[in-house]
Structures are given as C-alpha cells and as structure tokens.
Amino acid sequence: MTPRMHRSHRVAGALVGSAVGDALGAPFEFGPPGRFSTRFRSPARGAKTEMCGGGSLGWEPGEFTDDTQMALLVATSLVERSGLDETDVFDRFRAWAEAGPPDIGNQTRAVLGSGRPWDVAAAEHFAHSGHAAGNGSLMRTTPAAIRFSREGRQATMDAARRISALTHGDPSAGEGCAILHELMRVALDGGDPLAAIPTSLEAVLPEHRERWAAVLAPDWTPGQATESNGAVWPTLGQAVWALRHGRDFAEVLRLVIDLGGDTDTVACVAGGLAGAVYGMGGIPSRWASVVHGRVPGHGDKVWRLADLQQLAAALDGGVQQNYDPGVIPRIGPTEVLPGIWAGNLDGARYSEEDFAVISLCRLGEPFPHPLHRMAYIADNEHNADLDVMLADVLDDMAALQDEGRRLLVHCHGGASRTGLVLRGWLVREKGMSVEEATAHVAERWPHLGLWNDSFTTALERLAAKTN
Ligand SMILES: [Mg+2]
C-alpha cells in the first residue's frame, strides 16, 4: 500500500506548482490556442524542455513573472509579520511597482501608482473606473491560501478578500480569490477540491454566487467564457476545468496553457491547485528544477526551487532555515553503468560541469552545472509518490543519454537513493529482475545501501510493470 501523501508535499507542491505554471505559461502569453502542444507534441525531457523562455518580454527559460513576484511579496510579508498586515503588504507591492518590474497588470499599476493609502487606493480606482475584475489578485493567492488553510473556511476566505482588495476594488475579484483559497485548503488537507466547489459557493457573497457557479459547473467549458481570460471568472473557471480533465500535473498545465490568452496567469492558478493535489513529487523535475526569478525592488536574491520549498514550509508554520549540509568527504563520480556515473553530494558538487546531474537529495548551495535535475526523494518510507518520481527520473535519464550526455546520479551519501535509481535503470532499461539489478550494481558500486525496504518494493512494482 502506498502511504498517504504528507501535507508538506502538498504545501510545497502548491507554491512550486504555481511558480512552475507561471514560468511555463509566460512564453505563450497572448498567443492563440494550441500553441503549446503544437510545439511540444511529446514530453521534452532532453536538455531543452518545455521551459523554453522567450515571449514578447523575453523571459529566461524557467523564469517566473509578476504573478509569482507578487505572490512572493505576500508570502514574505505573511512570514515576517506573522500574519496579515495589509499596510506592510501594500508597501511591498508599491516598492515593487516603483522598481519597474518587466510586467505589471494595468489595474495593479494604476492602484499602486496612485499615491493613495492602502485602504482607499483600490476602492477609489474602482469607483471611478468601474473596471476591477481582472485576474491580477487571483494570480498571487497561493501563499496566503497556504498560510490561512489551517484556520478554516471562514478565516481563509476572509484573508483572501482582504488581500485582493489591496489592488482590486471589485468584490468579484475578491470572491474569486476566496473560492480559490477554500479549494486550496481542502486540497492541502488531502481532500478533493472539485467536490468542495458546492460548499465554497455557499460561502460566496449571494450577489456574486450565480456568476461564479456558472464558470465552476462540471459541464462548463472554456468555450463558454463571456470574457477573455484576463478577467477573474474565466481564469479560475479554466484552471478548475483543467484540473477536472487533466490526469496528472503535467496534463493539467498543458490543457490550460493550450487555451491561449493570459497563459502565465491561468497556468499559475492551475499549477497552484494541481500542485496541492498531486504534491511536489507530481511536478516534473525538469520543470521544477529550473524555476527561478527575482523580485524587483526587494534585493538581488534569485529565488530558486529550494527557496520556494523552504518558504512554503514556513507559510505552513514550519521553520524557515537555510539548509547547510556542511562539507563531507567526496565519493565519486565513478562510472557504474555505461554512461552513468554515481557519487555522493560533494562528489557531484565538484564534478566536471558537463555532467548532466540528477540530484536526489537536498543540496544547500546550488551546483554550477548548467544541466541539473532535482528530484527530492526522502530516504524513508514516506514517499507517497515514489513510483511517479522514479519514472520521471528514469525517463529524463533516458532522454539525456539519447542526446549523448554523461549522467551523474547522486544523493547525500550516494548509497540508498542513488542505488534505487541505478537499480531502477537496470530493471527498466535492461529488463533485469530486482535481484539481478541489485547484484549488478553491488558489484560495481561498493557504496550501495539496501536498508530502505520501500525502495525495493517500488522496484518490484516497476519490474512487474516493465517485464
Ligand atoms: Mg504574469
């Protein structure tokens, strides 16, 4: 039996998933429907992946946009202020807007640039423009949805409305954020967010309920949208539709980016929800490994995968501390199988930079290798999504080897997790039994560790599926 997924995997999945969606969708912003799957007919697992960068704003591959930048402003405020301090969030937003981010929504720019105080700026803008139901507040909801998820439906929905109102005076936007918070709360608890739609609609302000019920109905399709997906209703409608129809994280994102239009934002929203449902292990490592970006007006720090994971844990009440593995005696790299080297953490960190590195543990400081995939497999019995992660790693290795790259697989000690992947490779690519694969690796890699029974069980399942 596979263990129940640990909440921390869902929390990390939500925050990383939203940033991944943002970065994955950014190059396709304002393009026509179908462009993503036309360009990527099958999963792109080699050196060049679907994280392709570009678009009208020239994003780097894996670089997130204003959606995640604003989400990080909310997130850091919530953590540093130990809760919601609207003045502080608004000040952070304003410093960001003044620093000239590459992208910023029209309405957000108008409100933050108005010079008016936090508690009136958005309302005044709405009162004289009448336009405020863009998706610019919905796109940044994930951090607060994590932070308030433990406080129950009412509290998380209220927090959503208050944060939305900082830039979006139209309560329609606030109600959308409130619904998303509630769906996320249910997903982080291990429930089915789709099944929670009726109860979340009951908690929506009555005058907004009908319009939200329409776009969240099980039979609603994106073709029925009455506005572009720059508006809040179709953005959440499309994200939920994709979650309903996709079979895994990657398919949810492909479906939603293929709708075209405001692709970074719809994918950011869908990615947050899908990340909460499928967990960190459900996010393809070729996407999560490269996600990164800066937050203008808030220092030079480049946010990467490990930073997002730590921040997610802090939002959920954990401790935010930098992981420092210290210096350990190097093991490897050693060529254990043809074209596949093995090592421990520092053996890999200081290896030649043309290795395609597959990391299976936490790293501390990032490696210098340009081609680096990170799949966090814990060396314990609690990997609920181990089969999915193992298949993802092995598929990437096969694609990278087909491109002629030297592979270097490592974990902290180079023993147990590294052994899992080396043995899995032999089971899947060479058709060996688990016993044969284990003996084969043990002969060539004296560091092999066999103490984790859940790994051997996973290999038995892989063998049954393969052979
Ligand atoms: Mg954006």
Short mmCIF file of C-alpha atoms and ligand atoms in Angstrom, two decimals:
data_model
loop_
_atom_site.label_atom_id
_atom_site.label_comp_id
_atom_site.label_asym_id
_atom_site.label_seq_id
_atom_site.Cartn_x
_atom_site.Cartn_y
_atom_site.Cartn_z
CA MET A 1 0.00 0.00 0.00
CA THR A 2 1.29 3.47 -0.81
CA PRO A 3 1.32 5.77 2.20
CA ARG A 4 -0.91 8.80 2.37
CA MET A 5 0.83 11.86 0.97
CA HIS A 6 2.39 14.02 3.67
CA ARG A 7 0.93 17.51 3.93
CA SER A 8 4.38 19.08 3.41
CA HIS A 9 4.49 17.58 -0.12
CA ARG A 10 1.18 19.27 -0.94
CA VAL A 11 2.24 22.60 0.57
CA ALA A 12 5.50 22.65 -1.41
CA GLY A 13 3.64 21.39 -4.48
CA ALA A 14 1.22 24.30 -4.30
CA LEU A 15 3.84 27.05 -4.09
CA VAL A 16 6.29 25.46 -6.53
CA GLY A 17 3.43 24.40 -8.82
CA SER A 18 2.13 27.95 -9.13
CA ALA A 19 5.61 29.31 -9.94
CA VAL A 20 6.18 26.48 -12.42
CA GLY A 21 2.86 27.25 -14.14
CA ASP A 22 3.72 30.93 -14.32
CA ALA A 23 7.14 30.26 -15.89
CA LEU A 24 5.82 27.57 -18.22
CA GLY A 25 2.98 29.74 -19.49
CA ALA A 26 4.90 33.02 -19.79
CA PRO A 27 6.40 32.43 -23.28
CA PHE A 28 2.92 31.68 -24.62
CA GLU A 29 1.18 34.76 -23.21
CA PHE A 30 -1.39 36.28 -25.59
CA GLY A 31 -0.78 33.55 -28.16
CA PRO A 32 -3.51 31.53 -29.90
CA PRO A 33 -4.95 28.30 -28.53
CA GLY A 34 -2.99 25.10 -29.16
CA ARG A 35 0.45 26.67 -29.46
CA PHE A 36 1.98 24.77 -26.54
CA SER A 37 1.04 21.27 -27.67
CA THR A 38 1.87 22.08 -31.29
CA ARG A 39 5.38 22.99 -30.21
CA PHE A 40 5.70 20.11 -27.72
CA ARG A 41 3.95 17.09 -29.15
CA SER A 42 5.55 14.77 -26.61
CA PRO A 43 7.27 15.40 -23.26
CA ALA A 44 10.54 17.31 -23.84
CA ARG A 45 12.91 15.58 -21.41
CA GLY A 46 16.27 16.29 -23.03
CA ALA A 47 18.43 19.33 -22.35
CA LYS A 48 15.83 21.59 -23.95
CA THR A 49 12.47 21.26 -22.20
CA GLU A 50 9.07 22.92 -22.38
CA MET A 51 10.54 25.60 -20.10
CA CYS A 52 11.57 27.41 -23.24
CA GLY A 53 11.60 31.09 -22.26
CA GLY A 54 11.01 33.89 -24.74
CA GLY A 55 7.66 35.54 -25.42
CA SER A 56 7.20 39.24 -26.03
CA LEU A 57 9.02 40.11 -22.79
CA GLY A 58 11.98 37.80 -23.40
CA TRP A 59 11.74 35.61 -20.28
CA GLU A 60 14.61 33.26 -19.46
CA PRO A 61 13.73 29.54 -19.52
CA GLY A 62 12.16 28.84 -16.13
CA GLU A 63 11.87 32.50 -15.14
CA PHE A 64 8.68 33.40 -13.33
CA THR A 65 6.78 36.65 -13.93
CA ASP A 66 4.85 39.26 -11.97
CA ASP A 67 2.37 36.62 -10.78
CA THR A 68 5.00 34.88 -8.67
CA GLN A 69 6.84 38.11 -7.88
CA MET A 70 3.71 39.48 -6.21
CA ALA A 71 2.99 36.12 -4.57
CA LEU A 72 6.46 36.23 -3.01
CA LEU A 73 5.80 39.75 -1.71
CA VAL A 74 2.67 38.47 0.02
CA ALA A 75 4.49 35.36 1.24
CA THR A 76 7.46 37.14 2.78
CA SER A 77 5.16 39.65 4.46
CA LEU A 78 2.99 36.90 5.95
CA VAL A 79 6.04 35.10 7.31
CA GLU A 80 7.94 38.17 8.57
CA ARG A 81 4.86 39.84 10.09
CA SER A 82 3.49 36.54 11.47
CA GLY A 83 0.15 37.10 9.75
CA LEU A 84 -1.70 39.54 7.54
CA ASP A 85 -0.54 43.15 7.83
CA GLU A 86 -2.21 44.94 4.93
CA THR A 87 -0.12 48.10 5.28
CA ASP A 88 3.04 46.04 5.02
CA VAL A 89 1.83 44.04 2.01
CA PHE A 90 0.75 47.23 0.24
CA ASP A 91 4.13 48.90 0.95
CA ARG A 92 5.92 45.88 -0.50
CA PHE A 93 3.69 45.98 -3.58
CA ARG A 94 4.39 49.67 -4.04
CA ALA A 95 8.18 49.33 -3.73
CA TRP A 96 7.99 46.55 -6.29
CA ALA A 97 5.89 48.61 -8.73
CA GLU A 98 8.26 51.58 -8.36
CA ALA A 99 11.26 49.37 -9.21
CA GLY A 100 9.82 48.83 -12.70
CA PRO A 101 9.07 45.09 -12.95
CA PRO A 102 9.16 43.75 -16.52
CA ASP A 103 5.44 43.04 -16.37
CA ILE A 104 2.67 44.54 -14.25
CA GLY A 105 -1.11 44.49 -14.74
CA ASN A 106 -2.73 47.78 -15.80
CA GLN A 107 -5.03 47.94 -12.86
CA THR A 108 -2.36 46.99 -10.35
CA ARG A 109 -0.08 49.69 -11.76
CA ALA A 110 -2.83 52.33 -11.57
CA VAL A 111 -3.72 51.50 -7.97
CA LEU A 112 -0.15 51.17 -6.69
CA GLY A 113 0.94 54.32 -8.54
CA SER A 114 -1.95 56.45 -7.26
CA GLY A 115 -0.10 57.63 -4.18
CA ARG A 116 -3.22 56.93 -2.10
CA PRO A 117 -3.18 54.95 1.19
CA TRP A 118 -3.63 51.19 1.18
CA ASP A 119 -7.18 51.23 2.49
CA VAL A 120 -8.63 53.52 -0.17
CA ALA A 121 -6.43 53.24 -3.29
CA ALA A 122 -8.16 50.27 -4.90
CA ALA A 123 -11.69 51.28 -3.89
CA GLU A 124 -11.24 54.76 -5.34
CA HIS A 125 -9.86 53.34 -8.57
CA PHE A 126 -12.86 51.02 -8.85
CA ALA A 127 -15.32 53.82 -8.04
CA HIS A 128 -14.22 55.97 -10.95
CA SER A 129 -13.12 53.34 -13.49
CA GLY A 130 -15.71 50.64 -12.86
CA HIS A 131 -13.10 48.12 -14.05
CA ALA A 132 -11.52 45.97 -11.43
CA ALA A 133 -12.37 42.33 -12.08
CA GLY A 134 -9.06 41.41 -13.69
CA ASN A 135 -7.21 38.27 -12.60
CA GLY A 136 -4.33 40.26 -11.04
CA SER A 137 -5.27 39.47 -7.46
CA LEU A 138 -6.22 35.84 -8.15
CA MET A 139 -2.76 35.12 -9.58
CA ARG A 140 -0.95 35.79 -6.30
CA THR A 141 -3.19 33.84 -3.91
CA THR A 142 -1.20 30.65 -3.26
CA PRO A 143 0.97 31.83 -0.33
CA ALA A 144 -1.95 33.20 1.66
CA ALA A 145 -4.04 30.15 0.75
CA ILE A 146 -1.32 28.04 2.39
CA ARG A 147 -0.87 30.39 5.36
CA PHE A 148 -4.57 30.53 6.29
CA SER A 149 -5.51 26.97 5.34
CA ARG A 150 -5.18 25.71 8.91
CA GLU A 151 -7.59 28.36 10.20
CA GLY A 152 -10.72 27.04 8.50
CA ARG A 153 -13.02 28.09 5.69
CA GLN A 154 -14.24 31.42 7.01
CA ALA A 155 -10.81 32.71 8.02
CA THR A 156 -9.07 31.74 4.79
CA MET A 157 -11.84 33.20 2.61
CA ASP A 158 -11.78 36.48 4.57
CA ALA A 159 -8.00 36.76 4.25
CA ALA A 160 -8.34 36.24 0.50
CA ARG A 161 -10.85 39.08 0.21
CA ARG A 162 -8.68 41.47 2.22
CA ILE A 163 -5.54 40.81 0.18
CA SER A 164 -7.43 41.05 -3.11
CA ALA A 165 -8.94 44.38 -2.07
CA LEU A 166 -5.48 45.94 -1.81
CA THR A 167 -5.36 46.25 -5.59
CA HIS A 168 -8.76 45.10 -6.84
CA GLY A 169 -11.70 47.13 -5.59
CA ASP A 170 -14.29 44.96 -7.31
CA PRO A 171 -15.62 42.34 -4.87
CA SER A 172 -15.98 39.93 -7.82
CA ALA A 173 -12.20 39.54 -7.77
CA GLY A 174 -12.20 39.09 -4.00
CA GLU A 175 -14.84 36.36 -4.18
CA GLY A 176 -12.77 34.52 -6.80
CA CYS A 177 -9.74 34.63 -4.52
CA ALA A 178 -11.90 33.46 -1.62
CA ILE A 179 -13.09 30.43 -3.61
CA LEU A 180 -9.54 29.56 -4.64
CA HIS A 181 -8.38 29.80 -1.02
CA GLU A 182 -11.09 27.37 0.06
CA LEU A 183 -10.38 24.89 -2.76
CA MET A 184 -6.70 25.02 -1.83
CA ARG A 185 -7.50 24.48 1.86
CA VAL A 186 -9.41 21.31 1.00
CA ALA A 187 -6.66 20.05 -1.32
CA LEU A 188 -3.90 20.66 1.26
CA ASP A 189 -5.93 18.60 3.73
CA GLY A 190 -5.89 15.74 1.23
CA GLY A 191 -9.48 16.27 0.06
CA ASP A 192 -10.87 16.68 -3.45
CA PRO A 193 -11.14 20.37 -4.33
CA LEU A 194 -13.63 19.64 -7.14
CA ALA A 195 -16.00 18.05 -4.67
CA ALA A 196 -15.66 21.13 -2.45
CA ILE A 197 -16.96 23.57 -5.08
CA PRO A 198 -20.62 23.50 -3.92
CA THR A 199 -19.76 24.26 -0.29
CA SER A 200 -17.33 27.00 -1.27
CA LEU A 201 -20.03 28.61 -3.43
CA GLU A 202 -22.33 28.68 -0.40
CA ALA A 203 -19.76 30.86 1.34
CA VAL A 204 -19.62 33.34 -1.56
CA LEU A 205 -21.47 36.67 -1.19
CA PRO A 206 -25.01 35.98 -2.51
CA GLU A 207 -24.94 38.62 -5.26
CA HIS A 208 -21.80 37.01 -6.75
CA ARG A 209 -22.77 33.39 -6.37
CA GLU A 210 -24.56 32.76 -9.64
CA ARG A 211 -21.79 34.07 -11.84
CA TRP A 212 -19.18 32.01 -10.03
CA ALA A 213 -21.38 28.90 -10.06
CA ALA A 214 -21.63 29.18 -13.84
CA VAL A 215 -17.87 29.02 -14.55
CA LEU A 216 -17.24 26.33 -11.93
CA ALA A 217 -20.03 23.99 -13.06
CA PRO A 218 -18.88 20.46 -14.02
CA ASP A 219 -20.10 20.89 -17.60
CA TRP A 220 -18.66 24.38 -18.16
CA THR A 221 -16.09 24.58 -20.92
CA PRO A 222 -13.63 27.39 -21.73
CA GLY A 223 -15.56 27.98 -24.96
CA GLN A 224 -18.46 29.28 -22.87
CA ALA A 225 -16.43 32.11 -21.36
CA THR A 226 -18.02 35.51 -21.83
CA GLU A 227 -14.78 37.46 -21.27
CA SER A 228 -11.11 36.94 -22.16
CA ASN A 229 -9.10 35.08 -19.55
CA GLY A 230 -7.62 38.35 -18.35
CA ALA A 231 -10.83 38.56 -16.29
CA VAL A 232 -11.14 36.78 -12.99
CA TRP A 233 -14.09 34.44 -13.79
CA PRO A 234 -12.68 32.59 -16.80
CA THR A 235 -9.22 32.44 -15.18
CA LEU A 236 -10.48 30.40 -12.25
CA GLY A 237 -13.00 28.62 -14.49
CA GLN A 238 -10.24 27.47 -16.85
CA ALA A 239 -7.94 26.41 -14.04
CA VAL A 240 -10.67 24.29 -12.45
CA TRP A 241 -11.69 22.90 -15.85
CA ALA A 242 -8.08 21.82 -16.49
CA LEU A 243 -7.84 20.23 -13.05
CA ARG A 244 -11.05 18.33 -13.79
CA HIS A 245 -9.81 16.99 -17.12
CA GLY A 246 -6.06 16.51 -16.63
CA ARG A 247 -4.81 13.15 -15.34
CA ASP A 248 -1.64 14.47 -13.75
CA PHE A 249 0.15 17.76 -13.05
CA ALA A 250 1.76 17.95 -16.49
CA GLU A 251 -1.50 17.35 -18.32
CA VAL A 252 -3.38 19.95 -16.28
CA LEU A 253 -0.80 22.54 -17.28
CA ARG A 254 -0.72 21.51 -20.92
CA LEU A 255 -4.51 21.77 -21.12
CA VAL A 256 -4.64 25.19 -19.55
CA ILE A 257 -1.72 26.74 -21.46
CA ASP A 258 -3.22 25.44 -24.69
CA LEU A 259 -6.23 27.68 -24.11
CA GLY A 260 -4.03 30.66 -25.05
CA GLY A 261 -4.53 34.24 -23.87
CA ASP A 262 -3.21 35.08 -20.40
CA THR A 263 -1.33 31.79 -20.21
CA ASP A 264 1.11 32.60 -17.41
CA THR A 265 -1.67 33.56 -15.05
CA VAL A 266 -4.11 30.74 -15.82
CA ALA A 267 -1.22 28.27 -15.56
CA CYS A 268 -0.07 29.87 -12.31
CA VAL A 269 -3.54 29.40 -10.80
CA ALA A 270 -3.94 25.88 -12.21
CA GLY A 271 -0.39 24.97 -11.15
CA GLY A 272 -1.03 26.00 -7.56
CA LEU A 273 -4.17 23.90 -7.34
CA ALA A 274 -2.70 20.93 -9.20
CA GLY A 275 0.45 21.13 -7.07
CA ALA A 276 -1.66 20.89 -3.92
CA VAL A 277 -3.47 17.86 -5.35
CA TYR A 278 -0.53 15.94 -6.86
CA GLY A 279 2.16 17.12 -4.44
CA MET A 280 5.77 18.11 -5.02
CA GLY A 281 6.59 14.67 -6.44
CA GLY A 282 3.95 15.06 -9.14
CA ILE A 283 5.65 18.10 -10.65
CA PRO A 284 8.05 17.02 -13.42
CA SER A 285 11.57 17.60 -12.16
CA ARG A 286 12.64 19.10 -15.49
CA TRP A 287 10.23 21.99 -14.75
CA ALA A 288 10.69 22.40 -11.01
CA SER A 289 14.50 22.28 -11.28
CA VAL A 290 14.79 25.40 -13.42
CA VAL A 291 12.13 27.64 -11.92
CA HIS A 292 13.70 30.90 -10.72
CA GLY A 293 13.38 34.66 -10.65
CA ARG A 294 14.00 37.94 -8.85
CA VAL A 295 11.55 40.23 -7.12
CA PRO A 296 12.24 43.81 -8.30
CA GLY A 297 12.55 46.36 -5.51
CA HIS A 298 13.38 43.66 -2.98
CA GLY A 299 17.08 42.92 -3.35
CA ASP A 300 19.14 40.87 -5.76
CA LYS A 301 18.19 37.48 -4.38
CA VAL A 302 17.46 34.91 -7.06
CA TRP A 303 14.64 32.68 -5.85
CA ARG A 304 15.07 29.03 -6.79
CA LEU A 305 13.36 25.73 -6.11
CA ALA A 306 14.89 25.19 -2.66
CA ASP A 307 13.94 28.73 -1.60
CA LEU A 308 10.35 28.18 -2.66
CA GLN A 309 10.19 24.88 -0.77
CA GLN A 310 11.53 26.48 2.40
CA LEU A 311 9.15 29.40 2.08
CA ALA A 312 6.20 27.05 1.60
CA ALA A 313 7.14 25.20 4.79
CA ALA A 314 7.43 28.49 6.67
CA LEU A 315 3.98 29.57 5.44
CA ASP A 316 2.56 26.33 6.80
CA GLY A 317 4.02 27.01 10.22
CA GLY A 318 7.40 25.32 9.85
CA VAL A 319 10.75 26.94 10.47
CA GLN A 320 12.38 28.82 7.63
CA GLN A 321 16.04 27.97 7.80
CA ASN A 322 18.70 27.62 5.18
CA TYR A 323 19.83 24.07 4.67
CA ASP A 324 23.57 23.70 5.07
CA PRO A 325 24.82 20.15 4.60
CA GLY A 326 28.40 21.13 5.54
CA VAL A 327 31.44 19.60 3.87
CA ILE A 328 31.57 15.84 3.52
CA PRO A 329 34.34 13.61 2.16
CA ARG A 330 33.77 13.23 -1.56
CA ILE A 331 32.72 9.94 -3.09
CA GLY A 332 32.80 9.62 -6.87
CA PRO A 333 31.96 10.36 -9.51
CA THR A 334 32.55 6.80 -10.69
CA GLU A 335 31.16 5.27 -13.88
CA VAL A 336 28.99 2.47 -12.51
CA LEU A 337 26.91 1.66 -15.58
CA PRO A 338 27.81 2.57 -19.17
CA GLY A 339 27.44 6.35 -19.41
CA ILE A 340 26.07 6.63 -15.87
CA TRP A 341 28.26 7.85 -13.00
CA ALA A 342 27.42 7.81 -9.30
CA GLY A 343 28.56 9.90 -6.36
CA ASN A 344 27.65 11.49 -3.07
CA LEU A 345 26.70 15.12 -2.53
CA ASP A 346 30.16 16.70 -2.69
CA GLY A 347 31.38 14.18 -5.25
CA ALA A 348 28.69 15.55 -7.53
CA ARG A 349 29.00 19.19 -6.49
CA TYR A 350 32.67 19.35 -7.50
CA SER A 351 32.40 17.17 -10.62
CA GLU A 352 33.03 18.36 -14.17
CA GLU A 353 30.35 20.73 -15.24
CA ASP A 354 29.45 18.94 -18.45
CA PHE A 355 27.82 16.16 -16.45
CA ALA A 356 24.02 16.11 -16.60
CA VAL A 357 23.45 15.86 -12.85
CA ILE A 358 20.47 14.08 -11.32
CA SER A 359 20.16 15.09 -7.66
CA LEU A 360 18.05 13.03 -5.28
CA CYS A 361 18.62 14.99 -2.06
CA ARG A 362 18.65 18.49 -0.71
CA LEU A 363 21.71 20.45 -1.79
CA GLY A 364 22.30 23.61 0.18
CA GLU A 365 24.08 25.97 -2.24
CA PRO A 366 23.11 25.43 -5.89
CA PHE A 367 25.50 23.50 -8.15
CA PRO A 368 27.27 25.24 -11.05
CA HIS A 369 26.23 22.58 -13.59
CA PRO A 370 24.05 24.02 -16.36
CA LEU A 371 22.14 20.76 -16.76
CA HIS A 372 20.81 19.79 -13.36
CA ARG A 373 17.63 17.94 -12.43
CA MET A 374 16.49 17.84 -8.83
CA ALA A 375 14.10 15.17 -7.59
CA TYR A 376 13.69 15.11 -3.85
CA ILE A 377 13.24 11.55 -2.74
CA ALA A 378 13.35 11.10 1.02
CA ASP A 379 15.30 8.09 2.26
CA ASN A 380 12.36 6.86 4.32
CA GLU A 381 9.02 5.08 3.92
CA HIS A 382 7.05 8.27 3.33
CA ASN A 383 7.38 8.83 -0.42
CA ALA A 384 3.70 8.60 -1.37
CA ASP A 385 4.54 9.39 -4.97
CA LEU A 386 7.69 7.30 -5.31
CA ASP A 387 6.60 5.44 -8.46
CA VAL A 388 5.80 8.70 -10.24
CA MET A 389 9.09 10.31 -9.18
CA LEU A 390 11.14 7.27 -10.14
CA ALA A 391 9.53 7.06 -13.58
CA ASP A 392 10.10 10.80 -14.08
CA VAL A 393 13.80 10.45 -13.21
CA LEU A 394 14.34 7.37 -15.38
CA ASP A 395 12.52 8.95 -18.35
CA ASP A 396 14.70 12.06 -18.09
CA MET A 397 17.86 9.94 -17.86
CA ALA A 398 16.91 8.01 -20.99
CA ALA A 399 16.26 11.21 -22.93
CA LEU A 400 19.51 12.84 -21.77
CA GLN A 401 21.53 9.73 -22.57
CA ASP A 402 19.98 9.64 -26.05
CA GLU A 403 21.41 13.11 -26.53
CA GLY A 404 24.86 11.71 -25.74
CA ARG A 405 25.23 13.26 -22.29
CA ARG A 406 27.20 11.78 -19.39
CA LEU A 407 24.83 11.27 -16.49
CA LEU A 408 25.77 11.67 -12.84
CA VAL A 409 23.30 10.33 -10.29
CA HIS A 410 23.83 11.24 -6.65
CA CYS A 411 22.26 11.70 -3.25
CA HIS A 412 23.70 12.78 0.09
CA GLY A 413 25.62 9.57 0.80
CA GLY A 414 25.46 8.00 -2.67
CA ALA A 415 24.08 4.81 -1.13
CA SER A 416 20.35 4.27 -0.87
CA ARG A 417 18.59 6.72 -3.17
CA THR A 418 21.38 6.58 -5.74
CA GLY A 419 21.14 2.81 -5.56
CA LEU A 420 17.39 2.97 -6.12
CA VAL A 421 17.82 4.87 -9.38
CA LEU A 422 20.75 2.75 -10.64
CA ARG A 423 18.82 -0.44 -9.92
CA GLY A 424 15.64 1.04 -11.42
CA TRP A 425 17.57 1.87 -14.58
CA LEU A 426 18.67 -1.76 -14.98
CA VAL A 427 15.18 -3.07 -14.25
CA ARG A 428 13.54 -0.80 -16.75
CA GLU A 429 16.15 -0.39 -19.48
CA LYS A 430 17.79 -3.82 -19.32
CA GLY A 431 14.84 -5.94 -18.23
CA MET A 432 16.69 -7.28 -15.18
CA SER A 433 14.89 -8.65 -12.14
CA VAL A 434 15.32 -6.68 -8.92
CA GLU A 435 17.76 -9.33 -7.60
CA GLU A 436 19.85 -9.21 -10.78
CA ALA A 437 19.87 -5.42 -10.82
CA THR A 438 20.87 -5.26 -7.15
CA ALA A 439 23.72 -7.74 -7.62
CA HIS A 440 24.89 -5.94 -10.76
CA VAL A 441 25.09 -2.56 -9.01
CA ALA A 442 26.61 -4.01 -5.80
CA GLU A 443 29.50 -5.46 -7.80
CA ARG A 444 30.33 -2.08 -9.33
CA TRP A 445 29.38 0.38 -6.58
CA PRO A 446 30.50 -0.64 -3.08
CA HIS A 447 28.59 2.26 -1.53
CA LEU A 448 25.20 0.78 -2.43
CA GLY A 449 22.79 0.88 0.52
CA LEU A 450 19.86 -1.53 0.71
CA TRP A 451 18.26 -0.57 4.02
CA ASN A 452 15.14 1.07 2.59
CA ASP A 453 12.55 -1.67 2.03
CA SER A 454 10.08 0.74 0.41
CA PHE A 455 12.63 1.30 -2.37
CA THR A 456 12.95 -2.41 -3.08
CA THR A 457 9.14 -2.73 -3.06
CA ALA A 458 8.91 0.12 -5.56
CA LEU A 459 11.44 -1.68 -7.77
CA GLU A 460 9.32 -4.85 -7.60
CA ARG A 461 6.33 -2.82 -8.85
CA LEU A 462 8.47 -1.32 -11.61
CA ALA A 463 9.69 -4.79 -12.61
CA ALA A 464 6.12 -6.12 -12.71
CA LYS A 465 5.10 -3.25 -14.97
CA THR A 466 8.16 -3.47 -17.24
CA ASN A 467 8.89 -7.14 -17.67
MG MG B 1 2.46 37.43 -15.49
#
